[in-house]
Amino acid sequence: MNSPYEINLMDELTLRRVTYGRYNYANTAEFDDYDLQNPFAQGSFRWVAYGTYTGGKRSGQPYVCKWFKTGAVFSEDYFTLDPDIKAVEKAAEIVDRFNQLNILSKEIKINVPDVWTFDKDLPAILSRTYEYGETDLGPEGISSFFSNHACSKYCRPHWTAPADPVEHYRPVSSTNMIRHTVSTAKSKPI
């Protein structure tokens, strides 16, 4: 995969373990930049992209990821109130009851989702016009970057840099953020 992003299983949903639930048993997945920049579907608040499981019993199988669109707001109890998760809970009750009635000779199972989080840092993109979200520190960020930059094998000699870069932000190992107004755009899962 090109520039994969990896995510890890954070925590199982607080759903009770249903008798006829089909659980994931995977623990990591990767996504290409292209798939995250070009989701194949979307809902009102979330994007959806393909990936591939890379760990656990489902390693190598396709994976689907949903993440919030930029600007979406959720509260700490979102995952207990989310309509998708509530639908899974209700479907699990119905499937359990249906299977207890022994109407069919086979059991019906339901997929029980998991909640995952990103395990790797996402790149911060800097622009002159602050067009890449809260981690885009604009011209001051560009100047700060070049005030501490030493070219490496990844740099090209024809690339230009600011003539007299000034450190506006102290270098840190994490990502700096500033709040400014941005339009809703395709974000990446966090």
Tab-separated table of C-alpha atoms in Angstrom:
chain	number	residue	atom	x	y	z
A	1	MET	CA	0.000	0.000	0.000
A	2	ASN	CA	1.177	3.550	-0.706
A	3	SER	CA	1.580	5.715	2.410
A	4	PRO	CA	-0.617	3.519	4.599
A	5	TYR	CA	-2.251	4.797	7.721
A	6	GLU	CA	-2.622	2.177	10.402
A	7	ILE	CA	-5.340	1.974	13.008
A	8	ASN	CA	-5.660	-0.258	16.060
A	9	LEU	CA	-8.612	-1.654	17.916
A	10	MET	CA	-9.308	0.708	20.767
A	11	ASP	CA	-12.211	-0.773	22.613
A	12	GLU	CA	-15.143	-3.047	21.929
A	13	LEU	CA	-18.537	-1.430	21.937
A	14	THR	CA	-20.415	-1.650	25.177
A	15	LEU	CA	-22.823	-4.049	23.493
A	16	ARG	CA	-23.480	-7.186	25.462
A	17	ARG	CA	-21.935	-10.243	23.855
A	18	VAL	CA	-24.895	-11.592	21.951
A	19	THR	CA	-25.178	-15.332	21.457
A	20	TYR	CA	-25.423	-15.000	17.687
A	21	GLY	CA	-23.024	-12.102	17.198
A	22	ARG	CA	-20.264	-12.328	14.605
A	23	TYR	CA	-17.259	-10.544	16.059
A	24	ASN	CA	-14.353	-9.128	14.118
A	25	TYR	CA	-11.263	-10.681	15.753
A	26	ALA	CA	-8.948	-8.314	13.853
A	27	ASN	CA	-6.702	-5.795	15.553
A	28	THR	CA	-5.077	-3.577	12.892
A	29	ALA	CA	-5.922	-2.212	9.434
A	30	GLU	CA	-4.220	0.007	6.836
A	31	PHE	CA	-5.535	2.546	4.332
A	32	ASP	CA	-3.996	4.156	1.250
A	33	ASP	CA	-3.847	7.948	1.010
A	34	TYR	CA	-5.984	7.706	-2.134
A	35	ASP	CA	-8.789	5.848	-0.356
A	36	LEU	CA	-8.860	8.379	2.467
A	37	GLN	CA	-8.832	11.328	0.053
A	38	ASN	CA	-11.530	9.718	-2.146
A	39	PRO	CA	-14.081	8.006	0.118
A	40	PHE	CA	-16.457	5.712	-1.756
A	41	ALA	CA	-19.489	6.771	0.314
A	42	GLN	CA	-20.678	9.329	2.849
A	43	GLY	CA	-23.483	10.034	5.265
A	44	SER	CA	-24.581	13.292	6.848
A	45	PHE	CA	-21.633	13.416	9.251
A	46	ARG	CA	-19.171	10.702	8.209
A	47	TRP	CA	-17.030	9.535	5.287
A	48	VAL	CA	-16.510	5.858	4.335
A	49	ALA	CA	-13.359	4.338	2.771
A	50	TYR	CA	-11.884	0.917	2.029
A	51	GLY	CA	-8.814	-0.495	3.726
A	52	THR	CA	-7.274	-3.892	4.470
A	53	TYR	CA	-6.984	-5.749	7.776
A	54	THR	CA	-3.318	-6.289	8.669
A	55	GLY	CA	-3.549	-8.104	11.999
A	56	GLY	CA	-5.642	-10.750	13.687
A	57	LYS	CA	-7.726	-13.557	12.196
A	58	ARG	CA	-8.914	-11.354	9.301
A	59	SER	CA	-5.477	-10.183	8.101
A	60	GLY	CA	-5.514	-9.536	4.334
A	61	GLN	CA	-9.300	-9.178	4.112
A	62	PRO	CA	-11.056	-5.951	3.018
A	63	TYR	CA	-12.034	-3.428	5.686
A	64	VAL	CA	-14.395	-0.435	5.748
A	65	CYS	CA	-13.752	2.624	7.904
A	66	LYS	CA	-16.157	5.455	8.836
A	67	TRP	CA	-14.904	8.755	10.242
A	68	PHE	CA	-16.334	12.152	11.062
A	69	LYS	CA	-16.282	14.925	8.473
A	70	THR	CA	-14.304	18.046	9.324
A	71	GLY	CA	-16.402	20.335	11.465
A	72	ALA	CA	-18.595	17.515	12.828
A	73	VAL	CA	-19.069	17.715	16.572
A	74	PHE	CA	-19.808	14.808	18.843
A	75	SER	CA	-20.073	14.397	22.580
A	76	GLU	CA	-18.483	11.780	24.837
A	77	ASP	CA	-21.704	9.728	24.767
A	78	TYR	CA	-21.970	9.771	20.954
A	79	PHE	CA	-21.018	6.092	20.656
A	80	THR	CA	-23.751	5.066	23.087
A	81	LEU	CA	-26.388	7.228	21.346
A	82	ASP	CA	-25.302	6.734	17.697
A	83	PRO	CA	-28.234	5.476	15.570
A	84	ASP	CA	-25.981	2.934	13.785
A	85	ILE	CA	-24.912	1.393	17.081
A	86	LYS	CA	-28.445	1.489	18.490
A	87	ALA	CA	-29.611	-0.328	15.344
A	88	VAL	CA	-27.008	-3.056	15.945
A	89	GLU	CA	-28.191	-3.488	19.527
A	90	LYS	CA	-31.830	-3.808	18.430
A	91	ALA	CA	-30.962	-6.136	15.536
A	92	ALA	CA	-28.972	-8.318	17.950
A	93	GLU	CA	-32.028	-8.645	20.201
A	94	ILE	CA	-34.225	-9.580	17.238
A	95	VAL	CA	-31.731	-12.123	15.865
A	96	ASP	CA	-31.237	-13.708	19.296
A	97	ARG	CA	-34.998	-14.087	19.750
A	98	PHE	CA	-35.500	-15.380	16.186
A	99	ASN	CA	-32.803	-18.036	16.630
A	100	GLN	CA	-34.315	-19.102	19.973
A	101	LEU	CA	-37.576	-19.891	18.128
A	102	ASN	CA	-35.745	-22.490	15.945
A	103	ILE	CA	-37.664	-21.506	12.805
A	104	LEU	CA	-34.673	-22.328	10.579
A	105	SER	CA	-32.230	-25.206	10.760
A	106	LYS	CA	-29.329	-22.712	10.625
A	107	GLU	CA	-28.400	-19.874	12.930
A	108	ILE	CA	-28.553	-16.279	11.760
A	109	LYS	CA	-25.615	-14.143	12.921
A	110	ILE	CA	-25.188	-10.386	13.078
A	111	ASN	CA	-21.985	-8.408	12.539
A	112	VAL	CA	-21.069	-6.569	15.735
A	113	PRO	CA	-18.945	-3.450	14.983
A	114	ASP	CA	-15.859	-2.315	16.876
A	115	VAL	CA	-14.557	1.192	17.619
A	116	TRP	CA	-10.990	1.795	16.400
A	117	THR	CA	-8.585	4.734	16.584
A	118	PHE	CA	-5.608	5.899	14.514
A	119	ASP	CA	-2.270	4.732	15.815
A	120	LYS	CA	-0.012	6.898	13.644
A	121	ASP	CA	0.393	10.647	13.351
A	122	LEU	CA	-1.155	12.310	10.338
A	123	PRO	CA	0.908	14.801	8.372
A	124	ALA	CA	0.281	18.506	8.832
A	125	ILE	CA	0.108	20.378	5.533
A	126	LEU	CA	1.082	24.055	5.523
A	127	SER	CA	-0.236	26.552	2.960
A	128	ARG	CA	-0.173	30.317	2.457
A	129	THR	CA	-3.977	30.457	2.725
A	130	TYR	CA	-4.689	28.194	5.759
A	131	GLU	CA	-6.689	25.802	3.539
A	132	TYR	CA	-5.738	22.510	5.260
A	133	GLY	CA	-7.481	22.742	8.619
A	134	GLU	CA	-6.406	23.586	12.138
A	135	THR	CA	-2.910	22.115	11.751
A	136	ASP	CA	-2.211	24.457	8.791
A	137	LEU	CA	-0.215	27.244	10.461
A	138	GLY	CA	-0.055	29.323	7.279
A	139	PRO	CA	2.929	31.516	6.299
A	140	GLU	CA	4.180	31.648	9.910
A	141	GLY	CA	4.174	27.840	10.038
A	142	ILE	CA	6.061	27.615	6.742
A	143	SER	CA	8.629	30.116	7.996
A	144	SER	CA	8.969	28.263	11.324
A	145	PHE	CA	9.460	24.944	9.535
A	146	PHE	CA	12.248	26.292	7.330
A	147	SER	CA	13.945	28.093	10.262
A	148	ASN	CA	14.835	24.642	11.653
A	149	HIS	CA	14.965	22.584	8.446
A	150	ALA	CA	18.049	20.756	7.180
A	151	CYS	CA	17.672	19.310	3.680
A	152	SER	CA	17.779	15.523	3.320
A	153	LYS	CA	17.545	12.964	0.523
A	154	TYR	CA	13.822	13.759	0.230
A	155	CYS	CA	14.421	17.402	-0.722
A	156	ARG	CA	14.901	18.527	-4.319
A	157	PRO	CA	17.497	21.188	-5.193
A	158	HIS	CA	15.036	23.206	-7.325
A	159	TRP	CA	12.510	23.622	-4.494
A	160	THR	CA	12.346	27.137	-3.088
A	161	ALA	CA	12.298	28.105	0.580
A	162	PRO	CA	11.698	31.451	2.325
A	163	ALA	CA	14.747	33.721	2.063
A	164	ASP	CA	14.935	34.609	5.773
A	165	PRO	CA	12.798	32.107	7.719
A	166	VAL	CA	11.815	33.118	11.250
A	167	GLU	CA	10.752	30.769	14.040
A	168	HIS	CA	7.179	31.816	14.934
A	169	TYR	CA	6.339	28.492	16.628
A	170	ARG	CA	8.609	26.487	18.907
A	171	PRO	CA	9.404	23.040	17.403
A	172	VAL	CA	7.531	20.190	19.113
A	173	SER	CA	7.313	16.452	18.432
A	174	SER	CA	3.511	16.628	18.132
A	175	THR	CA	1.342	18.755	15.831
A	176	ASN	CA	0.591	22.431	16.522
A	177	MET	CA	-2.932	23.671	15.930
A	178	ILE	CA	-4.565	27.076	15.624
A	179	ARG	CA	-8.281	27.673	15.373
A	180	HIS	CA	-9.483	29.482	12.294
A	181	THR	CA	-12.488	29.187	10.039
A	182	VAL	CA	-12.218	26.507	7.358
A	183	SER	CA	-14.778	25.049	5.014
A	184	THR	CA	-15.998	21.507	5.548
A	185	ALA	CA	-13.721	19.208	3.576
A	186	LYS	CA	-12.683	15.601	3.462
A	187	SER	CA	-10.789	14.917	6.641
A	188	LYS	CA	-9.022	11.718	7.660
A	189	PRO	CA	-10.006	9.444	10.504
A	190	ILE	CA	-8.517	10.382	13.833
